[in-house]
mmCIF file of C-alpha atoms and ligand atoms in Angstrom:
data_model
loop_
_atom_site.group_PDB
_atom_site.id
_atom_site.type_symbol
_atom_site.label_atom_id
_atom_site.label_comp_id
_atom_site.label_asym_id
_atom_site.label_seq_id
_atom_site.Cartn_x
_atom_site.Cartn_y
_atom_site.Cartn_z
ATOM 1 C CA MET A 1 -15.439 13.807 -9.238
ATOM 2 C CA SER A 2 -11.676 14.209 -9.580
ATOM 3 C CA ARG A 3 -10.041 17.638 -9.373
ATOM 4 C CA GLY A 4 -7.377 16.540 -11.789
ATOM 5 C CA TYR A 5 -3.790 15.625 -11.177
ATOM 6 C CA PHE A 6 -0.515 17.456 -10.609
ATOM 7 C CA GLN A 7 3.104 16.407 -11.042
ATOM 8 C CA HIS A 8 5.577 16.414 -8.185
ATOM 9 C CA GLY A 9 9.121 15.154 -8.593
ATOM 10 C CA GLY A 10 8.128 13.570 -11.902
ATOM 11 C CA VAL A 11 5.320 11.584 -10.263
ATOM 12 C CA THR A 12 1.556 12.051 -10.680
ATOM 13 C CA PHE A 13 -0.620 12.898 -7.668
ATOM 14 C CA PRO A 14 -4.329 13.697 -7.395
ATOM 15 C CA GLY A 15 -5.309 17.275 -6.530
ATOM 16 C CA LEU A 16 -7.777 16.121 -3.860
ATOM 17 C CA LEU A 17 -6.164 15.049 -0.527
ATOM 18 C CA TYR A 18 -2.646 15.738 -1.853
ATOM 19 C CA SER A 19 -0.753 18.987 -2.440
ATOM 20 C CA PRO A 20 2.743 19.973 -3.585
ATOM 21 C CA ARG A 21 3.345 21.698 -0.232
ATOM 22 C CA GLY A 22 2.212 18.627 1.657
ATOM 23 C CA LEU A 23 4.600 16.464 -0.365
ATOM 24 C CA GLU A 24 7.472 18.846 0.340
ATOM 25 C CA ALA A 25 6.597 18.718 4.041
ATOM 26 C CA ALA A 26 6.537 14.907 3.870
ATOM 27 C CA ARG A 27 10.029 14.967 2.387
ATOM 28 C CA ASP A 28 11.151 17.105 5.357
ATOM 29 C CA PHE A 29 9.234 15.014 7.907
ATOM 30 C CA PRO A 30 11.407 14.463 10.985
ATOM 31 C CA VAL A 31 11.634 10.685 11.279
ATOM 32 C CA GLU A 32 12.205 9.208 14.744
ATOM 33 C CA ASP A 33 14.259 6.076 15.312
ATOM 34 C CA ASP A 34 11.264 4.205 16.695
ATOM 35 C CA ASP A 35 8.975 4.976 13.715
ATOM 36 C CA VAL A 36 7.708 1.971 11.743
ATOM 37 C CA PHE A 37 6.755 2.674 8.129
ATOM 38 C CA ASN A 38 4.290 0.546 6.187
ATOM 39 C CA VAL A 39 5.314 1.218 2.582
ATOM 40 C CA THR A 40 3.748 -0.103 -0.613
ATOM 41 C CA TYR A 41 2.930 0.700 -4.160
ATOM 42 C CA GLN A 42 -0.828 1.277 -3.892
ATOM 43 C CA LYS A 43 -3.167 -1.752 -3.916
ATOM 44 C CA SER A 44 -0.423 -4.096 -2.753
ATOM 45 C CA GLY A 45 -1.766 -4.859 0.725
ATOM 46 C CA THR A 46 -1.262 -1.581 2.622
ATOM 47 C CA VAL A 47 -4.302 -1.809 4.876
ATOM 48 C CA TRP A 48 -3.746 -5.522 5.442
ATOM 49 C CA MET A 49 -0.196 -4.866 6.615
ATOM 50 C CA LEU A 50 -1.420 -1.936 8.672
ATOM 51 C CA GLU A 51 -3.868 -4.233 10.445
ATOM 52 C CA ILE A 52 -1.160 -6.828 11.058
ATOM 53 C CA LEU A 53 1.237 -4.197 12.436
ATOM 54 C CA SER A 54 -1.499 -2.677 14.607
ATOM 55 C CA LEU A 55 -2.310 -6.107 16.019
ATOM 56 C CA ILE A 56 1.344 -6.995 16.614
ATOM 57 C CA ARG A 57 1.713 -3.717 18.478
ATOM 58 C CA SER A 58 -1.299 -4.653 20.653
ATOM 59 C CA ASP A 59 -0.145 -8.260 21.290
ATOM 60 C CA GLY A 60 -3.084 -9.526 19.242
ATOM 61 C CA ASP A 61 -5.683 -7.539 21.213
ATOM 62 C CA PRO A 62 -8.152 -6.205 18.578
ATOM 63 C CA HIS A 63 -9.378 -3.290 20.724
ATOM 64 C CA TRP A 64 -7.224 -0.635 19.005
ATOM 65 C CA CYS A 65 -8.170 -1.937 15.546
ATOM 66 C CA ARG A 66 -11.841 -1.926 16.444
ATOM 67 C CA SER A 67 -11.913 1.523 18.005
ATOM 68 C CA VAL A 68 -9.626 3.712 15.848
ATOM 69 C CA PRO A 69 -9.854 4.036 12.027
ATOM 70 C CA ASN A 70 -6.859 2.598 10.226
ATOM 71 C CA TRP A 71 -6.047 6.006 8.684
ATOM 72 C CA ASP A 72 -5.462 7.342 12.214
ATOM 73 C CA ARG A 73 -3.555 4.280 13.475
ATOM 74 C CA GLY A 74 -1.112 4.390 10.578
ATOM 75 C CA PRO A 75 -1.744 7.629 8.674
ATOM 76 C CA TRP A 76 -0.703 8.042 5.055
ATOM 77 C CA LEU A 77 2.203 10.454 5.242
ATOM 78 C CA GLU A 78 1.719 11.944 1.775
ATOM 79 C CA THR A 79 -1.826 13.173 2.350
ATOM 80 C CA VAL A 80 -2.330 16.594 3.912
ATOM 81 C CA LEU A 81 -4.400 15.176 6.786
ATOM 82 C CA GLY A 82 -2.224 12.092 7.208
ATOM 83 C CA LEU A 83 0.903 14.168 7.622
ATOM 84 C CA ARG A 84 -0.756 16.211 10.350
ATOM 85 C CA ARG A 85 -1.893 13.053 12.090
ATOM 86 C CA ALA A 86 1.541 11.413 11.806
ATOM 87 C CA ARG A 87 3.114 14.484 13.409
ATOM 88 C CA GLY A 88 0.619 14.406 16.282
ATOM 89 C CA ASN A 89 0.468 10.660 16.986
ATOM 90 C CA PRO A 90 2.225 9.414 20.110
ATOM 91 C CA ARG A 91 5.470 7.489 19.665
ATOM 92 C CA PRO A 92 6.227 4.849 18.689
ATOM 93 C CA ARG A 93 4.377 5.707 15.492
ATOM 94 C CA LEU A 94 3.036 3.544 12.700
ATOM 95 C CA ILE A 95 3.031 5.447 9.411
ATOM 96 C CA SER A 96 1.821 4.300 5.986
ATOM 97 C CA SER A 97 3.074 5.549 2.653
ATOM 98 C CA HIS A 98 2.849 4.913 -1.072
ATOM 99 C CA LEU A 99 5.648 7.360 -1.814
ATOM 100 C CA PRO A 100 8.380 6.295 -4.207
ATOM 101 C CA VAL A 101 11.725 6.127 -2.440
ATOM 102 C CA GLN A 102 13.033 9.373 -3.963
ATOM 103 C CA LEU A 103 10.159 11.346 -2.382
ATOM 104 C CA PHE A 104 10.342 9.627 1.030
ATOM 105 C CA PRO A 105 11.393 11.660 4.116
ATOM 106 C CA LYS A 106 15.093 12.473 3.822
ATOM 107 C CA SER A 107 15.704 11.932 7.513
ATOM 108 C CA PHE A 108 14.687 8.272 7.237
ATOM 109 C CA PHE A 109 17.928 7.451 5.456
ATOM 110 C CA THR A 110 20.078 8.423 8.443
ATOM 111 C CA SER A 111 17.685 7.001 11.052
ATOM 112 C CA LYS A 112 17.081 3.600 12.626
ATOM 113 C CA ALA A 113 13.374 3.763 11.763
ATOM 114 C CA LYS A 114 12.062 0.606 10.090
ATOM 115 C CA VAL A 115 10.426 0.183 6.711
ATOM 116 C CA ILE A 116 8.251 -2.788 5.831
ATOM 117 C CA TYR A 117 7.777 -2.869 2.078
ATOM 118 C CA THR A 118 4.985 -5.078 0.724
ATOM 119 C CA VAL A 119 4.969 -6.029 -2.967
ATOM 120 C CA ARG A 120 2.196 -7.714 -4.922
ATOM 121 C CA ASN A 121 1.871 -9.294 -8.343
ATOM 122 C CA PRO A 122 1.524 -6.193 -10.540
ATOM 123 C CA LYS A 123 -1.216 -7.830 -12.619
ATOM 124 C CA ASP A 124 -3.328 -8.080 -9.466
ATOM 125 C CA VAL A 125 -2.300 -4.534 -8.545
ATOM 126 C CA LEU A 126 -3.519 -3.394 -11.959
ATOM 127 C CA VAL A 127 -6.914 -5.083 -11.536
ATOM 128 C CA SER A 128 -7.321 -3.861 -7.955
ATOM 129 C CA LEU A 129 -6.351 -0.314 -8.970
ATOM 130 C CA TYR A 130 -8.730 -0.437 -11.914
ATOM 131 C CA HIS A 131 -11.643 -1.124 -9.571
ATOM 132 C CA PHE A 132 -10.397 1.283 -6.927
ATOM 133 C CA SER A 133 -10.189 4.086 -9.500
ATOM 134 C CA GLN A 134 -13.933 3.713 -9.968
ATOM 135 C CA ILE A 135 -14.722 4.303 -6.285
ATOM 136 C CA PHE A 136 -11.925 6.625 -5.096
ATOM 137 C CA ARG A 137 -13.078 10.151 -5.961
ATOM 138 C CA PRO A 138 -9.629 11.778 -6.181
ATOM 139 C CA TYR A 139 -8.762 9.436 -9.079
ATOM 140 C CA LYS A 140 -9.841 9.905 -12.670
ATOM 141 C CA ASP A 141 -12.239 7.457 -14.249
ATOM 142 C CA PRO A 142 -9.999 4.640 -15.547
ATOM 143 C CA GLY A 143 -11.852 4.136 -18.845
ATOM 144 C CA SER A 144 -11.724 0.614 -20.253
ATOM 145 C CA LEU A 145 -9.361 -1.975 -18.779
ATOM 146 C CA GLU A 146 -7.567 -2.025 -22.144
ATOM 147 C CA GLN A 147 -6.871 1.731 -21.883
ATOM 148 C CA PHE A 148 -5.968 1.518 -18.214
ATOM 149 C CA LEU A 149 -3.528 -1.338 -18.841
ATOM 150 C CA GLU A 150 -1.517 0.912 -21.161
ATOM 151 C CA LYS A 151 -1.501 3.760 -18.660
ATOM 152 C CA PHE A 152 -0.397 1.413 -15.893
ATOM 153 C CA LEU A 153 2.441 -0.033 -17.975
ATOM 154 C CA GLU A 154 3.588 3.492 -18.896
ATOM 155 C CA GLY A 155 3.405 4.602 -15.259
ATOM 156 C CA ASP A 156 0.833 7.226 -16.224
ATOM 157 C CA VAL A 157 -1.190 6.693 -13.015
ATOM 158 C CA PRO A 158 -1.093 8.257 -9.542
ATOM 159 C CA PHE A 159 2.132 7.370 -7.697
ATOM 160 C CA GLY A 160 3.809 6.623 -11.006
ATOM 161 C CA SER A 161 5.200 3.398 -12.334
ATOM 162 C CA TRP A 162 4.964 0.153 -10.354
ATOM 163 C CA PHE A 163 8.279 -0.857 -11.905
ATOM 164 C CA ASP A 164 10.077 2.306 -10.772
ATOM 165 C CA HIS A 165 8.557 2.106 -7.303
ATOM 166 C CA VAL A 166 9.626 -1.478 -6.733
ATOM 167 C CA ARG A 167 13.061 -0.991 -8.275
ATOM 168 C CA GLY A 168 13.672 2.106 -6.147
ATOM 169 C CA TRP A 169 12.631 0.558 -2.860
ATOM 170 C CA LEU A 170 14.354 -2.769 -3.456
ATOM 171 C CA GLU A 171 17.643 -0.928 -3.650
ATOM 172 C CA LEU A 172 17.389 -0.745 0.140
ATOM 173 C CA ARG A 173 17.594 -4.531 0.405
ATOM 174 C CA GLY A 174 20.332 -5.619 2.764
ATOM 175 C CA ARG A 175 19.802 -2.701 5.143
ATOM 176 C CA GLU A 176 19.069 -3.783 8.695
ATOM 177 C CA ASN A 177 16.030 -1.538 8.941
ATOM 178 C CA PHE A 178 14.386 -2.671 5.679
ATOM 179 C CA PHE A 179 12.086 -5.685 5.399
ATOM 180 C CA CYS A 180 10.428 -6.786 2.184
ATOM 181 C CA ILE A 181 7.504 -9.191 2.023
ATOM 182 C CA SER A 182 4.872 -9.993 -0.584
ATOM 183 C CA TYR A 183 1.091 -10.036 -0.522
ATOM 184 C CA GLU A 184 1.368 -13.585 -1.856
ATOM 185 C CA GLU A 185 3.486 -14.681 1.137
ATOM 186 C CA LEU A 186 0.892 -13.201 3.460
ATOM 187 C CA GLN A 187 -1.734 -15.213 1.598
ATOM 188 C CA GLN A 188 0.232 -18.446 1.635
ATOM 189 C CA ASP A 189 1.404 -18.352 5.237
ATOM 190 C CA LEU A 190 0.019 -15.516 7.329
ATOM 191 C CA ARG A 191 1.181 -16.936 10.653
ATOM 192 C CA GLY A 192 4.724 -17.542 9.420
ATOM 193 C CA SER A 193 4.757 -14.049 7.915
ATOM 194 C CA VAL A 194 3.618 -12.535 11.219
ATOM 195 C CA GLU A 195 6.402 -14.426 13.006
ATOM 196 C CA ARG A 196 8.975 -13.018 10.564
ATOM 197 C CA LEU A 197 7.564 -9.525 11.020
ATOM 198 C CA CYS A 198 7.771 -9.912 14.816
ATOM 199 C CA ALA A 199 11.417 -10.958 14.530
ATOM 200 C CA PHE A 200 12.161 -7.888 12.391
ATOM 201 C CA LEU A 201 10.331 -5.617 14.825
ATOM 202 C CA GLY A 202 11.927 -7.193 17.892
ATOM 203 C CA ARG A 203 8.569 -8.330 19.253
ATOM 204 C CA ASP A 204 8.085 -11.622 21.052
ATOM 205 C CA LEU A 205 4.434 -12.649 20.867
ATOM 206 C CA SER A 206 2.955 -15.707 22.599
ATOM 207 C CA ALA A 207 1.330 -18.433 20.485
ATOM 208 C CA GLY A 208 -2.095 -17.144 21.561
ATOM 209 C CA ALA A 209 -1.228 -13.581 20.553
ATOM 210 C CA LEU A 210 -0.001 -14.792 17.152
ATOM 211 C CA ASP A 211 -3.273 -16.665 16.662
ATOM 212 C CA ALA A 212 -5.182 -13.501 17.522
ATOM 213 C CA VAL A 213 -3.184 -11.444 15.007
ATOM 214 C CA VAL A 214 -3.948 -13.999 12.284
ATOM 215 C CA ALA A 215 -7.649 -14.207 13.151
ATOM 216 C CA ASN A 216 -8.208 -10.450 13.350
ATOM 217 C CA ALA A 217 -6.234 -9.638 10.201
ATOM 218 C CA SER A 218 -8.226 -12.062 8.036
ATOM 219 C CA PHE A 219 -10.112 -10.647 5.064
ATOM 220 C CA ALA A 220 -13.427 -11.612 6.715
ATOM 221 C CA ALA A 221 -12.562 -9.957 10.050
ATOM 222 C CA MET A 222 -11.331 -6.789 8.351
ATOM 223 C CA SER A 223 -14.389 -6.636 6.092
ATOM 224 C CA ARG A 224 -16.580 -6.675 9.220
ATOM 225 C CA ASN A 225 -14.530 -4.060 11.059
ATOM 226 C CA ARG A 226 -15.804 -0.515 10.401
ATOM 227 C CA MET A 227 -12.431 0.852 11.459
ATOM 228 C CA SER A 228 -10.732 -1.133 8.697
ATOM 229 C CA ASN A 229 -13.247 -1.434 5.854
ATOM 230 C CA PHE A 230 -13.456 2.325 5.074
ATOM 231 C CA SER A 231 -17.212 2.458 5.650
ATOM 232 C CA LEU A 232 -16.529 5.554 7.796
ATOM 233 C CA SER A 233 -14.883 7.318 4.872
ATOM 234 C CA PRO A 234 -16.902 10.293 3.563
ATOM 235 C CA LEU A 235 -18.697 9.841 0.250
ATOM 236 C CA PHE A 236 -16.775 12.665 -1.412
ATOM 237 C CA ILE A 237 -13.607 10.563 -0.935
ATOM 238 C CA LEU A 238 -14.810 7.005 -1.399
ATOM 239 C CA ASP A 239 -18.009 5.933 -3.103
ATOM 240 C CA LEU A 240 -18.649 2.519 -1.586
ATOM 241 C CA ARG A 241 -22.010 2.343 -3.346
ATOM 242 C CA ARG A 242 -20.003 1.393 -6.441
ATOM 243 C CA GLY A 243 -18.021 -1.398 -4.762
ATOM 244 C CA PRO A 244 -16.209 -2.283 -1.538
ATOM 245 C CA PHE A 245 -12.657 -1.226 -0.698
ATOM 246 C CA LEU A 246 -11.959 -4.761 0.537
ATOM 247 C CA ARG A 247 -12.989 -6.166 -2.811
ATOM 248 C CA LYS A 248 -11.870 -9.809 -3.231
ATOM 249 C CA GLY A 249 -8.647 -10.194 -1.293
ATOM 250 C CA ILE A 250 -7.242 -13.002 -3.434
ATOM 251 C CA SER A 251 -4.169 -13.657 -5.537
ATOM 252 C CA GLY A 252 -4.569 -14.231 -9.258
ATOM 253 C CA ASP A 253 -7.798 -12.312 -9.865
ATOM 254 C CA TRP A 254 -6.067 -10.878 -12.939
ATOM 255 C CA LYS A 255 -6.873 -14.173 -14.690
ATOM 256 C CA ASN A 256 -10.553 -13.229 -14.478
ATOM 257 C CA HIS A 257 -9.931 -9.866 -16.142
ATOM 258 C CA LEU A 258 -7.015 -9.879 -18.596
ATOM 259 C CA THR A 259 -7.309 -11.507 -22.004
ATOM 260 C CA VAL A 260 -4.515 -13.801 -23.187
ATOM 261 C CA GLU A 261 -3.221 -10.956 -25.394
ATOM 262 C CA GLN A 262 -3.320 -8.399 -22.584
ATOM 263 C CA SER A 263 -1.493 -10.765 -20.272
ATOM 264 C CA ALA A 264 1.183 -11.422 -22.914
ATOM 265 C CA ARG A 265 1.572 -7.662 -23.497
ATOM 266 C CA PHE A 266 2.002 -7.205 -19.740
ATOM 267 C CA ASP A 267 4.566 -10.023 -19.578
ATOM 268 C CA ARG A 268 6.677 -8.460 -22.330
ATOM 269 C CA VAL A 269 6.929 -5.127 -20.500
ATOM 270 C CA TYR A 270 7.367 -6.895 -17.166
ATOM 271 C CA ARG A 271 10.299 -8.976 -18.407
ATOM 272 C CA GLU A 272 12.027 -5.882 -19.803
ATOM 273 C CA ARG A 273 11.459 -3.741 -16.751
ATOM 274 C CA VAL A 274 12.160 -6.310 -14.041
ATOM 275 C CA ALA A 275 15.252 -7.758 -15.705
ATOM 276 C CA GLY A 276 18.400 -6.932 -13.808
ATOM 277 C CA LEU A 277 16.638 -6.498 -10.495
ATOM 278 C CA GLY A 278 18.133 -9.762 -9.234
ATOM 279 C CA VAL A 279 14.885 -10.758 -7.529
ATOM 280 C CA THR A 280 12.538 -13.663 -8.037
ATOM 281 C CA PHE A 281 9.027 -12.825 -6.919
ATOM 282 C CA PRO A 282 6.519 -15.480 -5.790
ATOM 283 C CA TRP A 283 4.478 -14.948 -8.964
ATOM 284 C CA ASP A 284 7.433 -15.287 -11.386
HETATM 285 S S1 PPS B 1 -4.511 1.218 -0.960
HETATM 286 O O1 PPS B 1 -5.723 1.961 -1.383
HETATM 287 O O2 PPS B 1 -3.436 1.405 -1.952
HETATM 288 O O3 PPS B 1 -4.056 1.553 0.379
HETATM 289 O O4 PPS B 1 -4.961 -0.321 -1.042
HETATM 290 P P1 PPS B 1 -4.168 -1.545 -0.411
HETATM 291 O O5 PPS B 1 -4.592 -1.707 0.994
HETATM 292 O O6 PPS B 1 -2.722 -1.452 -0.706
HETATM 293 O O7 PPS B 1 -4.698 -2.765 -1.276
HETATM 294 C C1 PPS B 1 -6.053 -3.167 -1.273
HETATM 295 C C2 PPS B 1 -6.079 -4.617 -1.695
HETATM 296 O O8 PPS B 1 -5.677 -5.446 -0.577
HETATM 297 C C3 PPS B 1 -6.725 -6.368 -0.313
HETATM 298 N N1 PPS B 1 -6.777 -6.710 1.125
HETATM 299 C C4 PPS B 1 -6.671 -7.966 1.582
HETATM 300 N N2 PPS B 1 -6.446 -9.130 0.936
HETATM 301 C C5 PPS B 1 -6.406 -10.258 1.697
HETATM 302 N N3 PPS B 1 -6.593 -10.274 3.037
HETATM 303 C C6 PPS B 1 -6.814 -9.126 3.723
HETATM 304 N N4 PPS B 1 -6.986 -9.169 5.027
HETATM 305 C C7 PPS B 1 -6.851 -7.901 2.983
HETATM 306 N N5 PPS B 1 -7.051 -6.604 3.305
HETATM 307 C C8 PPS B 1 -6.993 -5.903 2.160
HETATM 308 C C9 PPS B 1 -7.972 -5.635 -0.782
HETATM 309 O O9 PPS B 1 -9.068 -6.508 -0.902
HETATM 310 C C10 PPS B 1 -7.471 -5.060 -2.089
HETATM 311 O O10 PPS B 1 -7.279 -6.053 -3.087
HETATM 312 P P2 PPS B 1 -8.396 -6.484 -4.170
HETATM 313 O O11 PPS B 1 -7.666 -7.375 -5.131
HETATM 314 O O12 PPS B 1 -8.902 -5.237 -4.824
HETATM 315 O O13 PPS B 1 -9.451 -7.224 -3.400
#
């Protein structure tokens, strides 16, 4: 299973797929002004947003999404293979990342490249990550949900603390090239969200193209698409015999998993850590 973890810049990374040298190279990645970055804390809707951005780029035509795996359309910059792919992809590039802001490519901060940051209710992130940790081979076995909850709240998980990640990225609010949206907004109004994304990206899609984006980025369509459901991923990376990557795709699944006490414990830490951020999230 897992090869263990290493620390880089105070953040935990798995030893399989990631390396300290790769992370240094990601930090030095030469960002181009026409790059579009799909940034999230893990399990917050990365592949969903990647599908939406791929479809917007193709004016709603699903051909690209159905013929090229998502990890090649919008490679994860922090993985060794993703970095190589991002370097080689033709411009304009779509690039995904779970990196905390302090480890993100330095050249982004003086570029006109765009970042779309998707946030999700951290209780749902916790539950999604708990299941994912059981199928994603680079991650350690999460133990019981009770144990994993404590690790998550302490930030003792790959990519570090949800609270630090969100706080760090939200400091970019107000920049012209930064757009923040939530998983919950995508759930509540996908079409309206796609329209807002198009406005941010400077794309003018017809009503028919918008409909096609919405239809092809649905949970059902993505679950059927081999290029988006990770069924092409090798077994030594993802063990889909133990559960699907596209698991439930709903908001509020945490209610089916956390006890009243666990939820209250989460809320106490959440209130402390999110105070002072000056943001109201859809789940607050
Ligand atoms: S990863 O591994 O960090 O890149 O995972 P990420 O893509 O960020 O998050 C996976 C969760 O997003 C859900 N998902 C969707 N929900 C609704 N609609 C669509 N189209 C969709 N696509 C992905 C996916 O099911 C994971 O959430 P859970 O709660 O585990 O189902």
